[in-house]
Coordinates of C-alpha atoms in Angstrom, one line a residue:
M102 CA -30.2 57.8 19.1
S103 CA -29.6 61.1 20.8
D104 CA -28.3 64.3 19.1
V105 CA -24.9 63.8 20.7
E106 CA -24.6 60.2 19.4
K107 CA -25.8 61.2 15.9
L108 CA -23.3 64.1 15.8
H109 CA -20.5 61.9 16.9
S110 CA -21.4 59.2 14.4
L111 CA -21.5 61.8 11.7
L112 CA -18.1 63.2 12.6
E113 CA -16.5 59.8 13.0
S114 CA -17.7 58.5 9.6
G115 CA -17.4 61.7 7.6
E116 CA -14.6 62.5 5.1
H117 CA -13.7 65.6 3.3
I118 CA -15.6 64.6 0.2
T119 CA -18.9 64.4 2.1
L120 CA -18.3 66.5 5.2
E121 CA -17.7 70.2 5.7
C122 CA -17.3 71.9 9.1
K123 CA -17.6 75.7 9.4
K124 CA -16.8 77.3 12.8
S125 CA -18.8 80.6 12.2
S126 CA -21.0 81.0 15.2
S127 CA -22.9 84.3 14.7
E128 CA -23.9 84.1 11.0
V129 CA -24.4 81.7 8.1
P130 CA -20.9 81.9 6.5
K131 CA -20.8 83.2 2.9
D132 CA -18.8 80.2 1.6
V133 CA -21.5 77.8 2.7
W134 CA -23.2 78.3 -0.7
E135 CA -20.1 77.2 -2.6
T136 CA -20.1 74.0 -0.5
Y137 CA -23.9 73.6 -1.1
S138 CA -23.2 73.8 -4.9
A139 CA -20.3 71.4 -4.6
F140 CA -22.1 68.7 -2.6
A141 CA -25.2 69.0 -4.9
N142 CA -23.0 68.5 -8.0
T143 CA -21.0 65.6 -6.6
Y144 CA -22.2 62.9 -4.1
G145 CA -24.1 65.0 -1.6
G146 CA -22.8 65.5 2.0
H147 CA -23.3 67.2 5.4
I148 CA -22.4 70.8 6.3
L149 CA -22.0 71.4 10.0
L150 CA -22.2 75.0 11.3
G151 CA -20.6 75.7 14.7
I152 CA -17.7 73.2 14.5
Q153 CA -14.1 73.9 13.9
E154 CA -12.0 71.2 12.3
H155 CA -8.3 70.7 13.1
P156 CA -7.1 68.8 10.0
K157 CA -3.8 67.5 11.5
E158 CA -5.5 65.7 14.3
T159 CA -6.7 62.1 13.7
E160 CA -8.8 61.3 16.8
T161 CA -12.4 62.5 16.5
A162 CA -12.4 64.2 19.9
R163 CA -9.4 66.3 19.0
K164 CA -10.1 66.8 15.3
F165 CA -13.4 68.5 15.8
E166 CA -13.9 71.3 18.3
I167 CA -17.5 72.3 19.0
I168 CA -17.7 76.1 19.0
G169 CA -21.5 76.2 18.8
I170 CA -23.8 78.5 16.9
R171 CA -25.6 81.5 18.5
N172 CA -29.3 81.8 18.0
P173 CA -29.7 78.7 15.8
A174 CA -33.3 79.5 15.1
Q175 CA -32.4 82.8 13.5
R176 CA -29.4 81.2 11.6
K177 CA -31.8 78.6 10.3
K178 CA -34.2 81.2 9.1
E179 CA -31.4 83.1 7.4
F180 CA -30.4 79.9 5.6
W181 CA -33.9 79.2 4.3
D182 CA -34.4 82.8 3.2
T183 CA -31.2 82.7 1.2
I184 CA -31.7 79.3 -0.4
N185 CA -35.2 80.3 -1.6
S186 CA -33.8 83.5 -3.2
D187 CA -32.0 83.9 -6.4
K188 CA -28.7 83.2 -4.6
V189 CA -28.8 79.6 -5.8
S190 CA -30.2 78.1 -9.0
A191 CA -32.2 75.4 -7.2
N192 CA -33.3 74.6 -3.7
I193 CA -33.0 70.8 -3.5
L194 CA -33.5 70.6 0.2
M195 CA -36.5 69.5 2.3
E196 CA -37.4 70.9 5.7
Q197 CA -35.9 67.9 7.5
D198 CA -32.6 68.4 5.8
V199 CA -31.7 71.3 8.1
E200 CA -31.8 70.7 11.8
E201 CA -30.4 71.9 15.1
M202 CA -28.5 69.4 17.2
D203 CA -27.5 69.5 20.9
T204 CA -23.9 68.8 21.9
E205 CA -22.5 67.4 25.1
N206 CA -21.3 70.8 26.3
G207 CA -24.7 72.3 25.9
K208 CA -24.0 74.2 22.7
K209 CA -26.0 73.7 19.5
V210 CA -24.8 73.1 15.9
L211 CA -26.7 73.4 12.7
V212 CA -26.6 70.3 10.5
I213 CA -27.4 70.7 6.8
R214 CA -27.8 67.6 4.7
V215 CA -27.3 68.2 1.0
P216 CA -28.4 65.4 -1.4
E217 CA -26.9 64.9 -4.8
A218 CA -29.0 66.8 -7.3
S219 CA -30.6 64.9 -10.2
Y220 CA -29.1 65.3 -13.7
R221 CA -32.1 67.5 -14.6
Q222 CA -31.2 70.0 -11.8
K223 CA -27.4 70.1 -12.5
P224 CA -25.5 72.2 -12.5
V225 CA -26.5 73.7 -9.2
Y226 CA -24.8 77.1 -9.2
I227 CA -24.7 80.4 -7.2
N228 CA -24.9 84.1 -8.0
G229 CA -26.9 83.6 -11.3
N230 CA -24.0 82.5 -13.5
P231 CA -23.4 78.7 -14.1
F232 CA -19.9 79.3 -15.6
K233 CA -18.7 81.3 -12.6
G234 CA -20.8 79.9 -9.8
T235 CA -20.7 76.1 -10.3
F236 CA -18.6 74.0 -7.8
R237 CA -17.8 70.3 -7.3
R238 CA -16.2 68.5 -4.4
N239 CA -12.8 66.7 -4.5
H240 CA -11.1 64.9 -1.6
E241 CA -10.0 68.1 0.1
S242 CA -12.4 71.0 -0.6
D243 CA -14.7 72.7 -3.1
Y244 CA -13.3 73.5 -6.5
H245 CA -14.6 75.8 -9.3
C246 CA -15.8 73.8 -12.2
T247 CA -14.3 74.4 -15.6
E248 CA -16.4 75.7 -18.5
E249 CA -16.3 72.3 -20.1
E250 CA -17.5 70.6 -16.9
V251 CA -20.4 73.0 -16.7
R252 CA -21.3 72.5 -20.4
A253 CA -21.3 68.7 -19.9
M254 CA -23.8 69.1 -17.0
L255 CA -26.0 71.4 -19.1
R256 CA -26.0 68.9 -22.0
D257 CA -26.9 66.1 -19.7
S258 CA -29.8 68.1 -18.1
E259 CA -31.8 67.6 -21.4
D260 CA -33.8 64.4 -21.8
T261 CA -33.7 64.6 -25.6
G262 CA -30.1 63.6 -25.7
A263 CA -27.1 65.1 -27.4
D264 CA -26.7 62.9 -30.4
G265 CA -29.5 64.6 -32.4
L266 CA -27.4 67.7 -32.9
L267 CA -27.0 68.8 -36.6
L268 CA -23.4 68.9 -37.5
S269 CA -23.1 71.9 -39.9
G270 CA -21.2 71.0 -43.0
Y271 CA -21.3 67.2 -42.6
T272 CA -23.3 65.5 -45.3
M273 CA -23.9 62.1 -46.9
D274 CA -20.4 62.5 -48.4
D275 CA -19.0 61.9 -44.9
I276 CA -20.8 58.5 -44.6
D277 CA -18.8 55.3 -45.2
P278 CA -20.9 53.4 -47.7
S279 CA -19.6 50.0 -46.7
S280 CA -20.4 50.6 -43.0
L281 CA -24.0 51.7 -43.8
Q282 CA -24.5 48.9 -46.2
A283 CA -23.3 46.3 -43.7
Y284 CA -25.7 47.7 -41.2
R285 CA -28.6 47.7 -43.7
N286 CA -27.9 44.0 -44.4
E287 CA -28.2 43.3 -40.6
F288 CA -31.3 45.5 -40.4
N289 CA -33.1 43.7 -43.2
S290 CA -32.2 40.3 -41.7
R291 CA -33.5 41.3 -38.3
N292 CA -36.5 43.2 -39.6
P293 CA -37.8 41.4 -42.7
N294 CA -40.4 43.4 -44.7
H295 CA -39.7 46.5 -42.8
P296 CA -40.9 49.6 -44.7
W297 CA -37.6 51.4 -44.2
S298 CA -35.8 48.7 -46.2
E299 CA -37.2 50.2 -49.4
F300 CA -35.7 53.7 -48.8
N301 CA -32.6 55.0 -50.3
S302 CA -29.6 55.6 -48.1
R303 CA -30.5 59.2 -47.4
E304 CA -34.1 58.4 -46.3
F305 CA -33.1 55.3 -44.4
L306 CA -30.5 57.3 -42.4
R307 CA -33.1 60.1 -41.8
N308 CA -35.6 57.7 -40.3
L309 CA -32.9 56.2 -38.1
G310 CA -32.1 59.7 -36.7
G311 CA -28.7 60.0 -38.5
L312 CA -29.7 62.8 -40.8
T313 CA -31.8 65.9 -40.1
K314 CA -32.8 69.3 -41.4
D315 CA -32.8 72.7 -39.7
R316 CA -36.3 74.0 -40.5
R317 CA -35.3 77.6 -39.9
T318 CA -32.4 77.7 -42.3
G319 CA -33.1 74.7 -44.5
E320 CA -29.7 73.2 -44.0
E321 CA -29.6 69.5 -44.1
G322 CA -26.8 67.4 -42.6
L323 CA -25.7 64.5 -40.5
T324 CA -26.6 64.3 -36.8
M325 CA -23.9 63.5 -34.3
A326 CA -25.4 60.0 -34.2
G327 CA -25.2 59.5 -37.9
L328 CA -21.6 60.6 -38.2
L329 CA -20.4 58.7 -35.2
M330 CA -22.2 55.5 -36.2
F331 CA -21.5 55.3 -39.9
G332 CA -19.1 58.1 -40.7
K333 CA -15.7 57.9 -42.5
G334 CA -12.9 57.7 -40.0
I335 CA -11.3 60.9 -41.3
S336 CA -14.5 62.9 -40.9
I337 CA -15.0 61.6 -37.4
R338 CA -11.5 62.6 -36.4
E339 CA -12.0 66.0 -37.9
R340 CA -15.1 66.6 -35.8
F341 CA -14.2 64.6 -32.7
G342 CA -10.5 64.9 -32.5
N343 CA -10.4 64.1 -28.8
L344 CA -12.0 60.7 -29.3
S345 CA -10.0 57.4 -29.6
F346 CA -10.9 53.7 -29.9
D347 CA -8.9 50.9 -28.3
Y348 CA -9.3 47.2 -27.6
L349 CA -6.7 45.1 -25.8
D350 CA -6.6 41.4 -25.0
L351 CA -4.4 41.0 -22.0
S352 CA -5.4 37.3 -21.4
S353 CA -3.0 34.4 -21.9
L354 CA 0.1 36.7 -22.0
L355 CA 3.5 35.1 -22.6
P356 CA 6.6 36.4 -20.8
G357 CA 7.5 39.8 -22.2
Q358 CA 4.2 40.1 -24.2
R359 CA 2.3 43.4 -23.8
W360 CA -1.0 42.1 -25.3
T361 CA -2.2 39.1 -27.3
D362 CA -4.5 41.1 -29.5
R363 CA -5.3 44.8 -30.2
I364 CA -7.6 47.0 -32.2
S365 CA -6.6 50.7 -32.4
M366 CA -6.9 53.6 -34.8
D367 CA -4.2 52.3 -37.1
G368 CA -5.8 53.2 -40.5
T369 CA -6.9 49.6 -41.3
W370 CA -10.6 50.1 -40.6
E371 CA -13.1 53.0 -40.6
N372 CA -13.1 54.4 -37.1
N373 CA -16.9 54.6 -36.5
L374 CA -19.0 53.1 -33.7
Y375 CA -20.6 50.4 -35.9
S376 CA -17.3 49.1 -37.2
F377 CA -15.7 49.2 -33.8
A378 CA -18.6 47.2 -32.2
R379 CA -18.5 44.6 -35.1
A380 CA -14.7 44.2 -34.8
V381 CA -14.7 43.9 -31.0
L382 CA -17.7 41.7 -30.4
P383 CA -16.3 38.4 -31.9
K384 CA -13.1 38.9 -29.8
L385 CA -15.1 39.2 -26.6
M386 CA -17.2 36.2 -27.4
K387 CA -14.5 33.7 -28.5
N388 CA -13.4 32.6 -25.0
L389 CA -16.9 32.6 -23.4
Q390 CA -18.2 29.1 -22.6
K391 CA -21.0 27.8 -24.8
P392 CA -22.9 25.1 -22.9
F393 CA -24.8 22.6 -25.0
Q394 CA -28.4 23.8 -25.4
M395 CA -31.0 23.1 -28.0
D396 CA -34.0 24.9 -29.4
G397 CA -35.7 22.1 -31.2
I398 CA -33.0 20.9 -33.7
T399 CA -31.0 24.2 -33.5
R400 CA -28.1 24.6 -31.1
I401 CA -28.3 27.8 -28.9
D402 CA -24.9 29.5 -28.8
D403 CA -26.2 32.9 -27.5
T404 CA -26.2 32.5 -23.7
S405 CA -27.1 35.1 -21.1
I406 CA -23.4 35.6 -20.5
H407 CA -22.9 36.4 -24.2
Q408 CA -25.9 38.8 -24.1
S409 CA -24.5 40.5 -21.0
V410 CA -21.1 41.1 -22.4
R411 CA -22.6 42.4 -25.6
E412 CA -24.9 44.7 -23.6
A413 CA -21.9 46.0 -21.7
L414 CA -20.1 47.0 -24.9
I415 CA -23.1 48.7 -26.4
N416 CA -23.9 50.5 -23.1
M417 CA -20.4 51.9 -23.3
L418 CA -21.1 53.3 -26.8
I419 CA -24.5 54.7 -26.1
H420 CA -23.6 56.4 -22.8
A421 CA -20.3 58.0 -23.8
D422 CA -20.0 61.8 -23.9
Y423 CA -18.4 62.3 -27.3
Q424 CA -17.9 66.0 -26.8
Q425 CA -15.3 65.3 -24.0
M426 CA -11.8 64.1 -24.4
G427 CA -11.4 60.4 -23.8
S428 CA -11.2 56.9 -25.1
L429 CA -13.6 54.2 -25.8
K430 CA -11.6 51.4 -24.3
V431 CA -12.3 47.7 -24.0
V432 CA -9.8 45.4 -22.1
Q433 CA -10.1 41.6 -21.9
Y434 CA -8.4 40.0 -18.9
E435 CA -8.1 36.5 -17.6
D436 CA -10.6 37.2 -14.9
G437 CA -13.1 39.5 -16.7
F438 CA -13.5 42.6 -18.8
L439 CA -13.2 46.4 -18.6
F440 CA -15.4 48.8 -20.5
S441 CA -14.4 52.5 -20.3
N442 CA -15.9 55.6 -21.9
P443 CA -15.5 59.4 -21.6
G444 CA -18.2 61.3 -19.6
N445 CA -19.9 60.7 -16.3
L446 CA -23.0 58.8 -15.3
K447 CA -26.2 60.8 -15.4
L448 CA -27.7 58.6 -12.7
P449 CA -26.2 57.7 -9.3
V450 CA -24.6 54.2 -9.1
P451 CA -27.2 52.8 -6.6
K452 CA -30.1 53.8 -8.9
I453 CA -28.4 52.0 -11.8
F454 CA -28.1 48.8 -9.7
E455 CA -31.8 49.1 -8.7
G456 CA -32.8 48.8 -12.3
G457 CA -35.7 50.3 -14.1
H458 CA -34.1 53.7 -14.3
T459 CA -32.7 55.1 -17.6
A460 CA -31.2 58.3 -18.9
A461 CA -29.5 57.6 -22.2
R462 CA -27.1 60.3 -23.3
N463 CA -27.3 59.2 -26.9
P464 CA -30.9 57.8 -27.6
R465 CA -30.5 57.8 -31.4
I466 CA -27.4 55.7 -31.2
Q467 CA -29.2 53.4 -28.8
I468 CA -32.1 53.0 -31.3
M469 CA -29.7 52.2 -34.1
F470 CA -28.1 49.3 -32.1
R471 CA -31.4 48.1 -30.8
M472 CA -32.8 47.8 -34.4
I473 CA -30.2 45.2 -35.1
G474 CA -30.6 43.4 -31.8
L475 CA -27.4 44.4 -30.1
C476 CA -29.0 45.9 -26.9
E477 CA -32.0 45.4 -24.7
N478 CA -35.0 47.7 -24.2
T479 CA -34.6 51.0 -22.4
G480 CA -33.6 50.6 -18.7
S481 CA -33.2 46.8 -18.7
G482 CA -29.6 46.4 -20.0
F483 CA -27.7 46.7 -16.7
S484 CA -30.3 44.5 -14.9
L485 CA -29.6 41.7 -17.5
I486 CA -25.8 42.0 -16.7
L487 CA -26.4 42.0 -12.9
N488 CA -28.8 39.1 -12.9
T489 CA -26.5 37.0 -15.2
W490 CA -23.5 37.6 -13.0
R491 CA -25.3 36.7 -9.8
K492 CA -26.6 33.5 -11.3
Q493 CA -23.0 32.6 -12.1
N494 CA -22.1 33.4 -8.4
W495 CA -19.5 35.9 -9.8
R496 CA -18.6 39.1 -8.0
D497 CA -21.0 41.9 -8.8
P498 CA -19.8 44.3 -11.5
D499 CA -17.9 47.4 -10.4
L500 CA -19.4 50.6 -11.9
Y501 CA -17.0 53.5 -11.2
N502 CA -18.0 57.1 -12.0
D503 CA -14.7 59.1 -12.0
L504 CA -15.6 62.8 -11.7
E505 CA -11.9 63.9 -11.7
L506 CA -10.9 62.1 -14.9
H507 CA -14.4 62.4 -16.5
K508 CA -14.9 58.8 -17.4
V509 CA -16.9 55.7 -16.5
D510 CA -15.4 52.3 -15.9
L511 CA -17.5 49.1 -15.9
R512 CA -15.5 46.1 -14.7
L513 CA -17.1 42.6 -15.1
W514 CA -15.4 40.0 -13.0
K515 CA -15.4 36.3 -14.0
T516 CA -14.4 35.4 -10.4
E517 CA -16.3 34.3 -7.3
I518 CA -17.5 36.9 -4.9
L519 CA -14.6 35.8 -2.6
P520 CA -11.9 34.0 -4.6
A521 CA -10.8 30.9 -2.9
G522 CA -7.1 31.9 -2.7
C523 CA -8.0 35.3 -1.3
S524 CA -10.4 33.9 1.3
S525 CA -7.7 31.4 2.4
R526 CA -5.1 34.2 2.8
L527 CA -7.5 36.3 4.9
S528 CA -8.5 33.3 7.0
A529 CA -4.8 32.6 7.6
C530 CA -4.3 36.2 8.6
F531 CA -7.3 36.7 10.8
G532 CA -8.2 33.2 11.9
Q533 CA -11.6 32.7 13.5
A534 CA -12.2 36.5 13.5
F535 CA -12.6 36.4 9.7
T536 CA -15.2 33.7 9.8
G537 CA -17.6 35.7 11.9
L538 CA -17.6 38.7 9.6
S539 CA -20.5 39.7 7.3
E540 CA -20.3 39.2 3.6
K541 CA -19.8 43.0 3.1
E542 CA -17.0 43.1 5.6
K543 CA -15.3 40.1 4.0
L544 CA -15.6 41.7 0.5
V545 CA -14.0 44.9 1.8
L546 CA -11.0 43.0 3.2
S547 CA -10.8 41.0 0.0
I548 CA -10.5 44.1 -2.1
A549 CA -8.0 45.7 0.4
L550 CA -5.9 42.6 0.1
Q551 CA -6.0 42.2 -3.7
E552 CA -5.6 45.9 -4.5
G553 CA -3.3 46.9 -1.6
K554 CA -5.8 49.5 -0.1
V555 CA -9.4 50.6 -0.1
T556 CA -11.1 54.0 0.0
T557 CA -14.7 55.0 0.5
I558 CA -15.0 56.1 -3.1
R559 CA -13.5 52.8 -4.4
L560 CA -16.1 50.9 -2.3
Q561 CA -19.1 52.9 -3.5
P562 CA -19.6 50.9 -6.8
V563 CA -18.9 47.7 -4.8
L564 CA -21.3 48.2 -1.9
K565 CA -23.8 50.5 -3.6
T566 CA -24.3 52.7 -0.6
E567 CA -23.5 56.2 0.7
P568 CA -20.0 57.2 1.7
E569 CA -21.1 57.7 5.4
E570 CA -22.3 54.1 5.6
I571 CA -19.2 52.8 4.0
K572 CA -17.0 54.7 6.5
S573 CA -19.0 53.3 9.4
L574 CA -18.3 49.8 8.1
L575 CA -14.6 50.7 7.7
N576 CA -14.5 52.0 11.3
D577 CA -15.9 48.7 12.6
L578 CA -13.0 46.8 10.8
I579 CA -10.5 49.3 12.3
R580 CA -11.9 48.7 15.8
R581 CA -11.5 44.9 15.1
N582 CA -7.8 45.6 14.3
M583 CA -8.3 44.2 10.8
L584 CA -7.7 47.4 8.9
V585 CA -5.1 50.1 9.4
P586 CA -6.2 53.7 8.4
D587 CA -3.9 56.2 6.7
Y588 CA -5.4 59.6 7.3
S589 CA -2.4 61.5 5.9
K590 CA -3.8 61.2 2.3
P591 CA -6.6 63.7 1.1
Q592 CA -8.7 60.6 0.3
Y593 CA -8.3 58.4 3.4
E594 CA -6.8 55.0 2.7
Y595 CA -7.3 51.7 4.6
H596 CA -4.9 48.8 4.5
I597 CA -5.0 45.2 5.6
N598 CA -3.4 44.8 9.1
L599 CA -0.9 42.0 8.3
E600 CA 0.3 42.1 11.9
F601 CA -3.2 41.3 13.2
H602 CA -3.7 39.8 16.6
P603 CA -7.2 39.3 18.0
M604 CA -8.2 41.2 21.1
Q605 CA -7.4 38.7 23.8
P606 CA -9.0 38.9 27.3
E607 CA -5.6 39.8 28.8
K608 CA -5.3 40.9 32.3
P609 CA -5.0 44.7 32.6
A610 CA -1.6 46.1 33.5
V611 CA -3.1 47.3 36.8
R612 CA -5.7 45.4 38.9
A613 CA -7.8 46.5 41.8
S614 CA -8.2 44.4 44.8
A615 CA -11.9 44.2 44.1
S616 CA -13.1 42.2 41.0
L617 CA -13.5 44.2 37.8
S618 CA -16.5 43.9 35.4
E619 CA -16.0 43.0 31.7
T620 CA -16.5 46.6 30.8
D621 CA -13.8 47.7 33.3
E622 CA -11.4 45.2 31.9
E623 CA -12.1 46.4 28.3
L624 CA -11.6 50.0 29.4
L625 CA -8.2 49.2 31.0
R626 CA -7.1 47.4 27.8
L627 CA -8.1 50.5 25.8
L628 CA -6.1 52.7 28.2
Q629 CA -3.0 50.6 27.7
K630 CA -2.9 52.0 24.2
G631 CA -2.8 55.6 25.4
P632 CA -5.0 58.3 26.9
V633 CA -8.6 58.6 25.9
V634 CA -11.6 60.9 26.1
N635 CA -15.3 60.1 26.3
Q636 CA -15.8 59.9 22.5
D637 CA -13.0 57.4 22.1
I638 CA -14.8 55.1 24.7
I639 CA -18.1 55.3 22.9
A640 CA -16.4 54.5 19.6
R641 CA -14.5 51.5 20.9
V642 CA -16.4 49.9 23.8
D643 CA -19.5 48.1 22.6
S644 CA -21.2 48.1 26.1
I645 CA -21.1 51.9 26.4
N646 CA -23.3 54.0 24.1
T647 CA -23.5 57.5 25.7
V648 CA -21.1 60.2 26.9
A649 CA -22.8 60.0 30.4
G650 CA -22.2 56.2 30.5
A651 CA -18.6 56.7 29.5
S652 CA -18.0 59.3 32.3
K653 CA -19.7 57.0 34.9
A654 CA -17.6 54.0 33.9
M655 CA -14.3 55.9 33.9
Q656 CA -15.2 57.5 37.3
R657 CA -15.6 54.0 38.7
L658 CA -12.0 53.2 37.7
V659 CA -10.8 56.6 39.0
D660 CA -12.4 55.8 42.4
K661 CA -10.6 52.4 42.5
G662 CA -7.3 54.2 42.0
L663 CA -6.5 52.7 38.6
V664 CA -7.0 55.7 36.4
T665 CA -6.3 59.4 36.7
K666 CA -8.6 62.2 35.2
E667 CA -7.3 65.5 33.9
R668 CA -8.6 68.4 31.8
K669 CA -6.6 70.8 29.7
T670 CA -7.0 74.5 30.2
G671 CA -9.9 75.8 28.0
S672 CA -11.3 72.3 27.3
R673 CA -14.5 70.9 28.6
A674 CA -13.5 67.3 27.8
N675 CA -11.8 65.1 30.4
T676 CA -8.8 63.0 29.4
Y677 CA -8.2 59.6 31.2
R678 CA -4.9 57.8 31.6
L679 CA -3.8 54.6 33.4
K680 CA -2.5 55.7 36.8
D681 CA 0.9 54.1 36.2
A682 CA 1.2 55.9 32.9
A683 CA 0.4 59.2 34.6
D684 CA 2.9 58.6 37.4

């Protein structure tokens, strides 16, 4: 693929959250470093130097104006010199991430690919101050991170986890004895003859990681893990006032009914993690099927589905950021479950789906649950869920990392990849055209139909790929007339085209006396919708792949008297119209 084709593909598939154009032609603009920080701390993205964006335009050719960059080799050197200085906290780029690209008008642009930084590198900041120089990306531009967002990234950069922090002033008096005793009963049953079973409550909790001592001051107290796991509700609310617990059963609702069952912080139970898990688990399990299986003379009731749902609940508890405002929320629906926790993922969604990667935010809480058999070994929990769901032929789980609301949602669907009713509606709408789509394309249309719209960010946890690849897939569905884009929103939205009609091999409005090729026919059908430029042709006509090929094909129609060619003053791009439309 040529530089021109790569650049056009990048511009066509880019959105604000992963694409930034800067028109500066004679220097590396100062605000490029804010964008570098923002992309590194969000999903990554591309910075294009030498291109001016006109936001109100929707067509690629009109939206992006190539200004070009002077002396690109010098600009490139300036960029590398600065990024390797103390201007930024970390250089996360490799040599191939910065390259010059040729354009169709002979000018050059500088393309900078910024990957998402690892959790150990975040926050990536500028000017030596993380609290004043850390940025993230939203759907419109770079924004200055709040102090709390920066502190959350700094906490997450440590592999030791946050839950070993000594909570000054919190002692064994803040532990709920009944919660700890219930846990010890499970521990002893699961681990018979374990040496910790002989310890008193203080030493038992110390060995679990729930109690610690500051060796400098001699102060002894509960760790964050100890208080959250076994603490009295009032003590937890004093220290973590922003945290709430909620379980809702929204299945089998009767008319006018808001829920069929609920657990909330209503004063009837000690609001700690162990009590919450033990109250919610039976409710999640009661409606799951238990196929008849035997182990010798003992019936096996704990299936892989039960294990996966249990794993999802415990994952929510061990990966939550308890120092941020939010809710531990579990919702049971007819078609699945939702598990939501405060904080953001330390690992990108695609890496989590790969399996084998782990970055527990609360490793001591994880150990406490693992010692009583409620979660898998490190790094294998999500793989268990994913494998179980795929064996059932259910739709893959959605794992959504919401950077704006600072929460993570895991949605487990107990439905087929393409529900029969949804597939039937799409087939009725699109006919034979739907049958020929790939599974990913069908899934995108299915979500657009069920949820009323799709966005690139919504599709990331579904397709487990980069935003640019998702946008390319969406553009293909737009070209097929199956999706209708709405570019007026900061985060572009795409809707099902309920007025779909397949592209028919209709006769063009104007015919030449000589026979036309299939490409000529397709170009004339395209021109019936309005004037076009070369980039439009490349994007919409499969048989044309280059600007030169588009120009040659259009000139053929101009020579036959079917099309007129014009060029606006100051523009290097030709615009083509049907001759009747021009007349």
